[in-house]
Amino acid sequence: MLTLDLASRIVDAALAAARAQSAKPMAVVALDAGGHDVVLKREDGCGILRVDIARGKAWGALGMGLGSRELSRKAEQNPRFFAALAAASGGRVVPNPGGVLIRDADRKIVGAVGISGDQADRDEACAIAGIEAAGFAADPG
């Protein structure tokens, strides 16, 4: 289960990784397995759309059961499906790296992290660092 304490550790460690890399200001959200926000932090100077993008990365990963890196690959291969997915989800799915599934020791999905603010690869690396710092397995797809 993704508790408030564990989600806070994930988000704080992701932001620490971003600062260590001198990343642009980030928005980070940790969602539980039901897609509900547990922790959301937005750094000073972060663009106003970054929260929605971060949430869309995490929400899409949960909704499809795949990290957003894999969703990005699939979107390139099948744009018509992803157009339909965008419509079906009310535009809530963001298929771009930075949405990482959180798996427990039994590989069960307990939530997802979404992060946005810098290059997609850097976003994803920070999300992975946060998840691993809290003792979970990161599944970026």
N, CA and C atoms as an extended XYZ file, in Angstrom:
423
Properties=species:S:1:pos:R:3:atomname:S:1:resname:S:1:resid:I:1 pbc="F F F"
N         0.834       -1.184        0.000 N   MET     1
C         0.000        0.000        0.000 CA  MET     1
C         0.877        1.245        0.000 C   MET     1
N         0.485        2.230       -0.771 N   LEU     2
C         1.243        3.472       -0.839 CA  LEU     2
C         0.700        4.434        0.218 C   LEU     2
N         1.388        4.483        1.348 N   THR     3
C         0.972        5.347        2.445 CA  THR     3
C         1.429        6.783        2.183 C   THR     3
N         0.896        7.694        2.966 N   LEU     4
C         1.309        9.090        2.868 CA  LEU     4
C         2.804        9.230        3.137 C   LEU     4
N         3.301        8.506        4.140 N   ASP     5
C         4.719        8.578        4.470 CA  ASP     5
C         5.587        8.100        3.304 C   ASP     5
N         5.228        6.959        2.720 N   LEU     6
C         6.023        6.432        1.606 CA  LEU     6
C         5.934        7.327        0.383 C   LEU     6
N         4.747        7.826        0.086 N   ALA     7
C         4.588        8.728       -1.059 CA  ALA     7
C         5.384       10.007       -0.848 C   ALA     7
N         5.417       10.506        0.368 N   SER     8
C         6.205       11.709        0.665 CA  SER     8
C         7.683       11.461        0.449 C   SER     8
N         8.143       10.279        0.876 N   ARG     9
C         9.554        9.938        0.653 CA  ARG     9
C         9.880        9.870       -0.834 C   ARG     9
N         8.990        9.279       -1.602 N   ILE    10
C         9.196        9.167       -3.048 CA  ILE    10
C         9.305       10.553       -3.682 C   ILE    10
N         8.350       11.393       -3.399 N   VAL    11
C         8.311       12.726       -4.017 CA  VAL    11
C         9.516       13.549       -3.579 C   VAL    11
N         9.841       13.516       -2.298 N   ASP    12
C        10.992       14.289       -1.816 CA  ASP    12
C        12.298       13.799       -2.429 C   ASP    12
N        12.451       12.475       -2.559 N   ALA    13
C        13.673       11.929       -3.165 CA  ALA    13
C        13.734       12.253       -4.661 C   ALA    13
N        12.601       12.257       -5.339 N   ALA    14
C        12.579       12.629       -6.758 CA  ALA    14
C        13.005       14.085       -6.926 C   ALA    14
N        12.502       14.949       -6.060 N   LEU    15
C        12.893       16.362       -6.135 CA  LEU    15
C        14.369       16.556       -5.775 C   LEU    15
N        14.863       15.789       -4.815 N   ALA    16
C        16.285       15.857       -4.470 CA  ALA    16
C        17.144       15.427       -5.654 C   ALA    16
N        16.704       14.386       -6.370 N   ALA    17
C        17.438       13.945       -7.570 CA  ALA    17
C        17.421       15.039       -8.630 C   ALA    17
N        16.308       15.714       -8.764 N   ALA    18
C        16.210       16.809       -9.740 CA  ALA    18
C        17.162       17.942       -9.379 C   ALA    18
N        17.222       18.294       -8.110 N   ARG    19
C        18.126       19.364       -7.681 CA  ARG    19
C        19.569       18.944       -7.875 C   ARG    19
N        19.904       17.681       -7.614 N   ALA    20
C        21.277       17.188       -7.776 CA  ALA    20
C        21.725       17.268       -9.228 C   ALA    20
N        20.764       17.211      -10.165 N   GLN    21
C        21.070       17.287      -11.592 CA  GLN    21
C        20.874       18.690      -12.153 C   GLN    21
N        20.573       19.638      -11.284 N   SER    22
C        20.280       21.009      -11.720 CA  SER    22
C        19.176       21.043      -12.767 C   SER    22
N        18.158       20.212      -12.557 N   ALA    23
C        17.015       20.168      -13.471 CA  ALA    23
C        16.195       21.444      -13.346 C   ALA    23
N        15.389       21.671      -14.348 N   LYS    24
C        14.438       22.778      -14.287 CA  LYS    24
C        13.431       22.489      -13.174 C   LYS    24
N        12.695       23.495      -12.709 N   PRO    25
C        11.706       23.259      -11.646 CA  PRO    25
C        10.698       22.181      -12.042 C   PRO    25
N        10.405       21.316      -11.084 N   MET    26
C         9.599       20.124      -11.328 CA  MET    26
C         8.271       20.153      -10.586 C   MET    26
N         7.320       19.422      -11.140 N   ALA    27
C         6.091       19.047      -10.447 CA  ALA    27
C         6.116       17.532      -10.350 C   ALA    27
N         5.820       17.004       -9.164 N   VAL    28
C         5.847       15.566       -8.933 CA  VAL    28
C         4.573       15.171       -8.195 C   VAL    28
N         3.947       14.125       -8.671 N   VAL    29
C         2.765       13.592       -8.007 CA  VAL    29
C         2.940       12.093       -7.812 C   VAL    29
N         2.513       11.615       -6.643 N   ALA    30
C         2.458       10.178       -6.369 CA  ALA    30
C         0.986        9.820       -6.232 C   ALA    30
N         0.551        8.871       -7.056 N   LEU    31
C        -0.827        8.397       -7.040 CA  LEU    31
C        -0.883        7.009       -6.427 C   LEU    31
N        -1.985        6.714       -5.730 N   ASP    32
C        -2.174        5.352       -5.244 CA  ASP    32
C        -2.681        4.480       -6.393 C   ASP    32
N        -2.882        3.211       -6.137 N   ALA    33
C        -3.263        2.279       -7.200 CA  ALA    33
C        -4.615        2.610       -7.814 C   ALA    33
N        -5.440        3.372       -7.114 N   GLY    34
C        -6.730        3.797       -7.637 CA  GLY    34
C        -6.675        5.091       -8.416 C   GLY    34
N        -5.485        5.660       -8.562 N   GLY    35
C        -5.323        6.887       -9.336 CA  GLY    35
C        -5.569        8.164       -8.561 C   GLY    35
N        -5.599        8.075       -7.236 N   HIS    36
C        -5.846        9.250       -6.401 CA  HIS    36
C        -4.527        9.880       -5.965 C   HIS    36
N        -4.474       11.217       -5.974 N   ASP    37
C        -3.290       11.908       -5.478 CA  ASP    37
C        -3.053       11.534       -4.016 C   ASP    37
N        -1.815       11.164       -3.698 N   VAL    38
C        -1.412       10.977       -2.310 CA  VAL    38
C        -0.540       12.156       -1.905 C   VAL    38
N         0.438       12.490       -2.744 N   VAL    39
C         1.307       13.646       -2.508 CA  VAL    39
C         1.548       14.345       -3.832 C   VAL    39
N         1.499       15.653       -3.793 N   LEU    40
C         1.801       16.486       -4.952 CA  LEU    40
C         2.657       17.646       -4.481 C   LEU    40
N         3.777       17.854       -5.156 N   LYS    41
C         4.621       19.013       -4.876 CA  LYS    41
C         4.995       19.663       -6.198 C   LYS    41
N         4.986       20.984       -6.174 N   ARG    42
C         5.350       21.789       -7.341 CA  ARG    42
C         6.400       22.783       -6.890 C   ARG    42
N         7.587       22.707       -7.496 N   GLU    43
C         8.667       23.604       -7.103 CA  GLU    43
C         8.387       25.031       -7.555 C   GLU    43
N         8.955       25.957       -6.830 N   ASP    44
C         8.865       27.366       -7.213 CA  ASP    44
C         9.382       27.540       -8.636 C   ASP    44
N         8.657       28.299       -9.423 N   GLY    45
C         9.075       28.571      -10.789 CA  GLY    45
C         8.637       27.526      -11.802 C   GLY    45
N         7.961       26.499      -11.348 N   CYS    46
C         7.500       25.443      -12.245 CA  CYS    46
C         6.315       25.956      -13.066 C   CYS    46
N         6.285       25.636      -14.335 N   GLY    47
C         5.199       26.061      -15.216 CA  GLY    47
C         3.850       25.560      -14.743 C   GLY    47
N         2.800       26.329      -15.016 N   ILE    48
C         1.485       26.016      -14.475 CA  ILE    48
C         0.871       24.739      -15.043 C   ILE    48
N         1.278       24.290      -16.198 N   LEU    49
C         0.743       23.049      -16.770 CA  LEU    49
C         1.468       21.802      -16.273 C   LEU    49
N         2.591       21.986      -15.618 N   ARG    50
C         3.422       20.839      -15.226 CA  ARG    50
C         2.705       19.888      -14.275 C   ARG    50
N         1.868       20.402      -13.386 N   VAL    51
C         1.128       19.524      -12.469 CA  VAL    51
C         0.199       18.615      -13.264 C   VAL    51
N        -0.541       19.179      -14.207 N   ASP    52
C        -1.465       18.382      -15.011 CA  ASP    52
C        -0.719       17.371      -15.879 C   ASP    52
N         0.425       17.766      -16.410 N   ILE    53
C         1.226       16.849      -17.219 CA  ILE    53
C         1.750       15.699      -16.357 C   ILE    53
N         2.294       16.028      -15.181 N   ALA    54
C         2.805       14.989      -14.281 CA  ALA    54
C         1.691       14.016      -13.901 C   ALA    54
N         0.535       14.549      -13.547 N   ARG    55
C        -0.589       13.687      -13.169 CA  ARG    55
C        -1.014       12.824      -14.355 C   ARG    55
N        -1.029       13.384      -15.563 N   GLY    56
C        -1.416       12.629      -16.753 CA  GLY    56
C        -0.447       11.512      -17.088 C   GLY    56
N         0.824       11.736      -16.829 N   LYS    57
C         1.808       10.677      -17.040 CA  LYS    57
C         1.559        9.525      -16.072 C   LYS    57
N         1.376        9.848      -14.793 N   ALA    58
C         1.152        8.807      -13.783 CA  ALA    58
C        -0.195        8.124      -13.983 C   ALA    58
N        -1.229        8.907      -14.255 N   TRP    59
C        -2.574        8.364      -14.409 CA  TRP    59
C        -2.651        7.438      -15.618 C   TRP    59
N        -2.019        7.838      -16.716 N   GLY    60
C        -1.996        6.990      -17.908 CA  GLY    60
C        -1.259        5.686      -17.660 C   GLY    60
N        -0.145        5.758      -16.926 N   ALA    61
C         0.599        4.542      -16.596 CA  ALA    61
C        -0.274        3.584      -15.787 C   ALA    61
N        -0.966        4.111      -14.799 N   LEU    62
C        -1.859        3.267      -13.999 CA  LEU    62
C        -3.003        2.720      -14.838 C   LEU    62
N        -3.607        3.588      -15.625 N   GLY    63
C        -4.777        3.196      -16.402 CA  GLY    63
C        -4.491        2.114      -17.425 C   GLY    63
N        -3.297        2.130      -17.978 N   MET    64
C        -2.940        1.147      -18.992 CA  MET    64
C        -2.050        0.031      -18.441 C   MET    64
N        -1.568        0.182      -17.203 N   GLY    65
C        -0.708       -0.844      -16.614 CA  GLY    65
C         0.672       -0.901      -17.226 C   GLY    65
N         1.087        0.220      -17.821 N   LEU    66
C         2.401        0.320      -18.473 CA  LEU    66
C         3.020        1.659      -18.126 C   LEU    66
N         4.321        1.679      -17.899 N   GLY    67
C         4.996        2.949      -17.700 CA  GLY    67
C         4.832        3.840      -18.921 C   GLY    67
N         4.908        5.138      -18.716 N   SER    68
C         4.629        6.052      -19.825 CA  SER    68
C         5.699        6.029      -20.916 C   SER    68
N         6.879        5.505      -20.625 N   ARG    69
C         7.873        5.323      -21.703 CA  ARG    69
C         7.326        4.323      -22.726 C   ARG    69
N         6.764        3.221      -22.241 N   GLU    70
C         6.178        2.226      -23.142 CA  GLU    70
C         4.926        2.793      -23.816 C   GLU    70
N         4.146        3.571      -23.091 N   LEU    71
C         2.977        4.205      -23.707 CA  LEU    71
C         3.406        5.127      -24.845 C   LEU    71
N         4.513        5.811      -24.665 N   SER    72
C         5.039        6.690      -25.708 CA  SER    72
C         5.401        5.887      -26.962 C   SER    72
N         6.058        4.753      -26.758 N   ARG    73
C         6.414        3.892      -27.893 CA  ARG    73
C         5.163        3.404      -28.617 C   ARG    73
N         4.182        2.978      -27.836 N   LYS    74
C         2.947        2.466      -28.429 CA  LYS    74
C         2.169        3.571      -29.143 C   LYS    74
N         2.222        4.783      -28.622 N   ALA    75
C         1.529        5.909      -29.254 CA  ALA    75
C         2.111        6.199      -30.635 C   ALA    75
N         3.428        6.056      -30.777 N   GLU    76
C         4.067        6.256      -32.079 CA  GLU    76
C         3.628        5.194      -33.075 C   GLU    76
N         3.435        3.971      -32.593 N   GLN    77
C         3.065        2.859      -33.463 CA  GLN    77
C         1.578        2.849      -33.801 C   GLN    77
N         0.755        3.401      -32.932 N   ASN    78
C        -0.683        3.308      -33.110 CA  ASN    78
C        -1.367        4.614      -32.700 C   ASN    78
N        -1.135        5.682      -33.452 N   PRO    79
C        -1.676        6.986      -33.062 CA  PRO    79
C        -3.198        7.035      -33.015 C   PRO    79
N        -3.866        6.246      -33.845 N   ARG    80
C        -5.334        6.257      -33.822 CA  ARG    80
C        -5.870        5.727      -32.497 C   ARG    80
N        -5.251        4.674      -31.980 N   PHE    81
C        -5.677        4.159      -30.684 CA  PHE    81
C        -5.467        5.197      -29.596 C   PHE    81
N        -4.333        5.895      -29.635 N   PHE    82
C        -4.057        6.873      -28.589 CA  PHE    82
C        -4.923        8.123      -28.720 C   PHE    82
N        -5.357        8.431      -29.919 N   ALA    83
C        -6.347        9.501      -30.075 CA  ALA    83
C        -7.655        9.082      -29.409 C   ALA    83
N        -8.045        7.825      -29.609 N   ALA    84
C        -9.249        7.299      -28.964 CA  ALA    84
C        -9.063        7.230      -27.451 C   ALA    84
N        -7.877        6.827      -27.007 N   LEU    85
C        -7.586        6.767      -25.579 CA  LEU    85
C        -7.681        8.153      -24.950 C   LEU    85
N        -7.167        9.152      -25.641 N   ALA    86
C        -7.258       10.528      -25.136 CA  ALA    86
C        -8.719       10.940      -24.989 C   ALA    86
N        -9.523       10.599      -25.972 N   ALA    87
C       -10.947       10.937      -25.909 CA  ALA    87
C       -11.633       10.167      -24.777 C   ALA    87
N       -11.366        8.876      -24.672 N   ALA    88
C       -12.008        8.052      -23.650 CA  ALA    88
C       -11.622        8.483      -22.236 C   ALA    88
N       -10.426        9.007      -22.080 N   SER    89
C        -9.941        9.398      -20.753 CA  SER    89
C       -10.172       10.878      -20.454 C   SER    89
N       -10.842       11.563      -21.356 N   GLY    90
C       -11.047       12.992      -21.146 CA  GLY    90
C        -9.749       13.781      -21.210 C   GLY    90
N        -8.787       13.271      -21.988 N   GLY    91
C        -7.504       13.952      -22.142 CA  GLY    91
C        -6.562       13.767      -20.968 C   GLY    91
N        -6.840       12.804      -20.114 N   ARG    92
C        -6.050       12.634      -18.889 CA  ARG    92
C        -4.771       11.836      -19.083 C   ARG    92
N        -4.587       11.185      -20.222 N   VAL    93
C        -3.407       10.354      -20.448 CA  VAL    93
C        -2.340       11.156      -21.183 C   VAL    93
N        -1.128       11.179      -20.623 N   VAL    94
C         0.011       11.847      -21.253 CA  VAL    94
C         1.060       10.771      -21.530 C   VAL    94
N         1.125       10.275      -22.779 N   PRO    95
C         2.052        9.185      -23.098 CA  PRO    95
C         3.452        9.696      -23.422 C   PRO    95
N         4.145       10.140      -22.393 N   ASN    96
C         5.495       10.654      -22.545 CA  ASN    96
C         6.293       10.193      -21.324 C   ASN    96
N         7.563        9.829      -21.477 N   PRO    97
C         8.333        9.347      -20.332 CA  PRO    97
C         8.268       10.297      -19.138 C   PRO    97
N         8.157        9.689      -17.956 N   GLY    98
C         8.049       10.441      -16.710 CA  GLY    98
C         6.898        9.951      -15.857 C   GLY    98
N         6.150        8.979      -16.355 N   GLY    99
C         5.105        8.302      -15.581 CA  GLY    99
C         5.601        6.897      -15.282 C   GLY    99
N         5.907        6.622      -14.026 N   VAL   100
C         6.569        5.370      -13.648 CA  VAL   100
C         5.701        4.623      -12.637 C   VAL   100
N         5.429        3.357      -12.941 N   LEU   101
C         4.668        2.530      -12.013 CA  LEU   101
C         5.506        2.206      -10.782 C   LEU   101
N         4.832        2.135       -9.638 N   ILE   102
C         5.470        1.750       -8.373 CA  ILE   102
C         5.048        0.320       -8.083 C   ILE   102
N         6.028       -0.575       -7.978 N   ARG   103
C         5.733       -1.993       -7.705 CA  ARG   103
C         6.324       -2.388       -6.359 C   ARG   103
N         5.578       -3.215       -5.634 N   ASP   104
C         6.070       -3.714       -4.352 CA  ASP   104
C         6.958       -4.937       -4.571 C   ASP   104
N         7.353       -5.575       -3.483 N   ALA   105
C         8.269       -6.720       -3.566 CA  ALA   105
C         7.669       -7.889       -4.331 C   ALA   105
N         6.340       -7.969       -4.384 N   ASP   106
C         5.663       -9.034       -5.130 CA  ASP   106
C         5.337       -8.615       -6.563 C   ASP   106
N         5.855       -7.474       -6.999 N   ARG   107
C         5.643       -6.909       -8.339 CA  ARG   107
C         4.215       -6.394       -8.549 C   ARG   107
N         3.459       -6.258       -7.478 N   LYS   108
C         2.115       -5.708       -7.554 CA  LYS   108
C         2.203       -4.184       -7.691 C   LYS   108
N         1.366       -3.625       -8.555 N   ILE   109
C         1.333       -2.174       -8.727 CA  ILE   109
C         0.635       -1.557       -7.523 C   ILE   109
N         1.339       -0.664       -6.832 N   VAL   110
C         0.762        0.018       -5.668 CA  VAL   110
C         0.519        1.497       -5.939 C   VAL   110
N         0.929        1.967       -7.111 N   GLY   111
C         0.737        3.365       -7.468 CA  GLY   111
C         1.607        3.748       -8.641 C   GLY   111
N         1.732        5.049       -8.834 N   ALA   112
C         2.579        5.565       -9.906 CA  ALA   112
C         3.057        6.959       -9.532 C   ALA   112
N         4.189        7.321      -10.086 N   VAL   113
C         4.730        8.669       -9.950 CA  VAL   113
C         4.705        9.314      -11.317 C   VAL   113
N         4.303       10.558      -11.342 N   GLY   114
C         4.396       11.359      -12.553 CA  GLY   114
C         5.222       12.577      -12.252 C   GLY   114
N         6.080       12.942      -13.180 N   ILE   115
C         6.953       14.095      -12.975 CA  ILE   115
C         7.105       14.838      -14.287 C   ILE   115
N         7.137       16.153      -14.184 N   SER   116
C         7.267       16.986      -15.376 CA  SER   116
C         7.983       18.279      -15.021 C   SER   116
N         8.796       18.729      -15.951 N   GLY   117
C         9.500       19.993      -15.747 CA  GLY   117
C        10.735       20.131      -16.605 C   GLY   117
N        11.366       19.025      -16.934 N   ASP   118
C        12.605       19.064      -17.699 CA  ASP   118
C        12.444       18.136      -18.901 C   ASP   118
N        13.553       17.704      -19.486 N   GLN   119
C        13.510       16.729      -20.571 CA  GLN   119
C        12.872       15.441      -20.049 C   GLN   119
N        12.153       14.743      -20.902 N   ALA   120
C        11.431       13.539      -20.478 CA  ALA   120
C        12.345       12.503      -19.840 C   ALA   120
N        13.530       12.301      -20.383 N   ASP   121
C        14.448       11.311      -19.813 CA  ASP   121
C        14.882       11.705      -18.406 C   ASP   121
N        15.115       12.993      -18.193 N   ARG   122
C        15.503       13.470      -16.862 CA  ARG   122
C        14.318       13.341      -15.896 C   ARG   122
N        13.126       13.702      -16.362 N   ASP   123
C        11.929       13.532      -15.534 CA  ASP   123
C        11.842       12.082      -15.056 C   ASP   123
N        11.952       11.164      -15.998 N   GLU   124
C        11.832        9.741      -15.689 CA  GLU   124
C        12.915        9.284      -14.708 C   GLU   124
N        14.140        9.711      -14.918 N   ALA   125
C        15.239        9.313      -14.038 CA  ALA   125
C        14.987        9.784      -12.603 C   ALA   125
N        14.439       10.963      -12.447 N   CYS   126
C        14.141       11.481      -11.110 CA  CYS   126
C        13.008       10.695      -10.461 C   CYS   126
N        11.999       10.332      -11.247 N   ALA   127
C        10.904        9.515      -10.717 CA  ALA   127
C        11.429        8.160      -10.253 C   ALA   127
N        12.277        7.543      -11.060 N   ILE   128
C        12.865        6.252      -10.695 CA  ILE   128
C        13.676        6.377       -9.415 C   ILE   128
N        14.485        7.423       -9.305 N   ALA   129
C        15.291        7.639       -8.098 CA  ALA   129
C        14.409        7.758       -6.863 C   ALA   129
N        13.295        8.467       -6.984 N   GLY   130
C        12.392        8.619       -5.853 CA  GLY   130
C        11.760        7.307       -5.436 C   GLY   130
N        11.295        6.542       -6.404 N   ILE   131
C        10.655        5.255       -6.114 CA  ILE   131
C        11.645        4.301       -5.450 C   ILE   131
N        12.826        4.217       -5.995 N   GLU   132
C        13.836        3.306       -5.438 CA  GLU   132
C        14.294        3.741       -4.069 C   GLU   132
N        14.353        5.059       -3.813 N   ALA   133
C        14.761        5.554       -2.494 CA  ALA   133
C        13.783        5.132       -1.406 C   ALA   133
N        12.531        4.913       -1.773 N   ALA   134
C        11.518        4.489       -0.802 CA  ALA   134
C        11.415        2.974       -0.692 C   ALA   134
N        12.282        2.253       -1.402 N   GLY   135
C        12.327        0.797       -1.284 CA  GLY   135
C        11.402        0.033       -2.203 C   GLY   135
N        10.848        0.706       -3.208 N   PHE   136
C         9.973        0.054       -4.186 CA  PHE   136
C        10.746       -0.204       -5.468 C   PHE   136
N        10.151       -0.976       -6.351 N   ALA   137
C        10.692       -1.201       -7.686 CA  ALA   137
C        10.013       -0.230       -8.641 C   ALA   137
N        10.815        0.411       -9.475 N   ALA   138
C        10.300        1.353      -10.476 CA  ALA   138
C        10.107        0.628      -11.793 C   ALA   138
N         8.965        0.881      -12.431 N   ASP   139
C         8.658        0.254      -13.714 CA  ASP   139
C         8.293        1.362      -14.708 C   ASP   139
N         9.296        1.863      -15.460 N   PRO   140
C         9.042        2.935      -16.402 CA  PRO   140
C         8.443        2.473      -17.721 C   PRO   140
N         8.390        1.148      -17.914 N   GLY   141
C         7.862        0.631      -19.160 CA  GLY   141
C         8.960        0.155      -20.046 C   GLY   141
